[in-house]
Each structure stands twice: as C-alpha cells, then as structure tokens.
Amino acid sequence: MMRKKIVAGNWKMNLSKDEALTLLKELQANFPSQNQCEIILCPPSIYTELALQNANSFNIGLQNVSDKENGAFTGEISASMIQSMNVEYCIVGHSERRQYFGDTDTIINSKLKQLLKHNITPILCCGELLEEREAGRQNEVVQNQIEKAIVGLSNAEIEKLVIAYEPVWAIGTGKTASTHQAQEMHAFIRSILNSKIGDASNKISILYGGSCKPENAKELFDSPDIDGGLIGGAALNANSFLQIAQSF
Ligand code: PGA
C-alpha cells in the first residue's frame, strides 16, 4: 500500500529571526521540483508567520501544543490557534518535552485529542531511553507510550496520526539506530496499530528520527516500514535537509 512519505524538520529552540529568515529563503529557493514526499518545517512557533510567508512551498508544523482549550493559560498555544493559522501539523510528545517539560502520557493523550479536534495532524513521537534498550525493554516502552497516547481515540482518528520513532539515545548524539533496529521497531509499531485498527494501520506514516542525515537517510527510507524522517540538527541546514528530503 502506498503511504505518504514525509520528511519533517524540527528546528527545536534554535535560530534568531534573521537566521530563520535566511534559512527559510534558502529552503524556498531550492524547493525540490520533483519531490517524492511531503516536506514539513517545524520552526519555533514565534516564526510561524515568517515561515508561512517565506517558505510557502512547504507544509508548516508546530513543535508543541497546549493540552487545554483557550483561556487563562499563560504562555501556552492552543490547537484552535494553530488551526486558525492554517498550520497543518504539530509534533506531540517529543522526548525533550517528556524529559524536561513534564509531558506525561496522559498529557500527550489530551494534546492529541486537542489537535484532532481542530483538524491538525499530530506527529506523535515515541522512543526508548538508552538504558531501556540495553535492558531489552524497547518494545515494551514504545508499546506503552503508543497505547497510552491513543486512549479514547476512534479508529478514524488513529488513522490520521503520523508516528515518529525516535530512540532517545540517537537524538542529537550522532548515533543513529541501525537500519535493522529502526525497521524492526517500525514494523513492531505498525503491528501495535494493526491490533487496534486492522489494515488501516498500513496507511499510517511512521517516521524515523535520531541523527538522521544525508549519509544515512536513503538506507533508512528504503526500509519497508520507514516512511520518512523527523530531522533535528540536519534540518538547520538547507542543503542537508533538502538532500534528506530527496532520499527516497
Ligand atoms: P536529531 O533530532 O536529528 O538532531 O537527532 C531529531 C529530533 O529530535 O527530532
């Protein structure tokens, strides 16, 4: 079955306005004419408008969303605000949010529900810590993260998700999961989804993240269950990012 191929760049908390603008312009000027995939940019939310205006060939996503509706929640950004900006994607449950900002499985579940309610496609991140992999617990950890994230979602809602498998030990470390390790986990994630929604699980794009770069993207993306990548460091360079996006 043909699934959507996706490459998404997660800029994290990087770049000044001028640097962001330079990168956006460079990306736009070099947008691949024959790209095989959907290419998403997730700049810091303060640059959303800048991205929409200067990189309009790309899809735009946010890096996080509030689990609450609108109201007295200082500093937060709601799903309805994201929707009102015509932004189509939002990352949820990134390991840095889980580690440093208290995003629990329950909060992630609420965030997913907010996004789905407002027609924004969530890019749901999951992935084990190094010690969990060393203990052979990676499948259990990832299964638990996914099952808790999708509690209360309908089958039709689950079908709308994009999943990103990002082993925490591979994020920003230069240490990529081997193609074999990644493919094995992606197939496992698909089997979890299959047990919930059956064959429709074959429509869900599952991205790999963690030190993905031009040198390893093609081999990873050639694997049957790896449908693209969530790119951190290499997304801050137009050339590397676009090379990755053309690795199918
Ligand atoms: P990295 O980050 O590509 O810098 O390892 C990936 C991510 O955290 O999404």
Short mmCIF file of C-alpha atoms and ligand atoms in Angstrom, two decimals, residues 10 12 91 94-96 125 166 170-174 209-212 230-234, ligand 1:
data_model
loop_
_atom_site.label_atom_id
_atom_site.label_comp_id
_atom_site.label_asym_id
_atom_site.label_seq_id
_atom_site.Cartn_x
_atom_site.Cartn_y
_atom_site.Cartn_z
CA ASN A 10 12.25 20.04 13.85
CA LYS A 12 13.77 22.98 18.21
CA ILE A 91 4.70 17.46 16.89
CA HIS A 94 8.81 14.70 21.68
CA SER A 95 11.26 13.09 24.10
CA GLU A 96 12.61 16.51 25.08
CA CYS A 125 6.82 10.84 18.95
CA GLU A 166 12.93 8.45 17.91
CA ALA A 170 20.05 8.59 18.92
CA ILE A 171 18.72 12.15 19.26
CA GLY A 172 21.40 14.77 18.77
CA THR A 173 24.10 12.24 19.61
CA GLY A 174 25.32 11.47 16.11
CA GLY A 209 14.19 10.36 13.99
CA GLY A 210 17.58 10.49 15.65
CA SER A 211 20.74 11.74 13.92
CA CYS A 212 19.22 11.24 10.51
CA LEU A 230 11.88 13.66 11.66
CA ILE A 231 15.07 15.66 11.37
CA GLY A 232 16.62 17.80 14.11
CA GLY A 233 20.19 19.04 13.68
CA ALA A 234 20.36 18.43 9.94
P1 PGA B 1 18.39 14.97 15.67
O1 PGA B 1 16.99 15.24 16.35
O2 PGA B 1 18.15 14.77 14.19
O3 PGA B 1 19.20 16.22 15.93
O4 PGA B 1 18.99 13.77 16.30
C1 PGA B 1 15.83 14.56 15.95
C2 PGA B 1 14.66 15.01 16.78
O5 PGA B 1 14.81 15.19 17.99
O6 PGA B 1 13.53 15.19 16.26
#
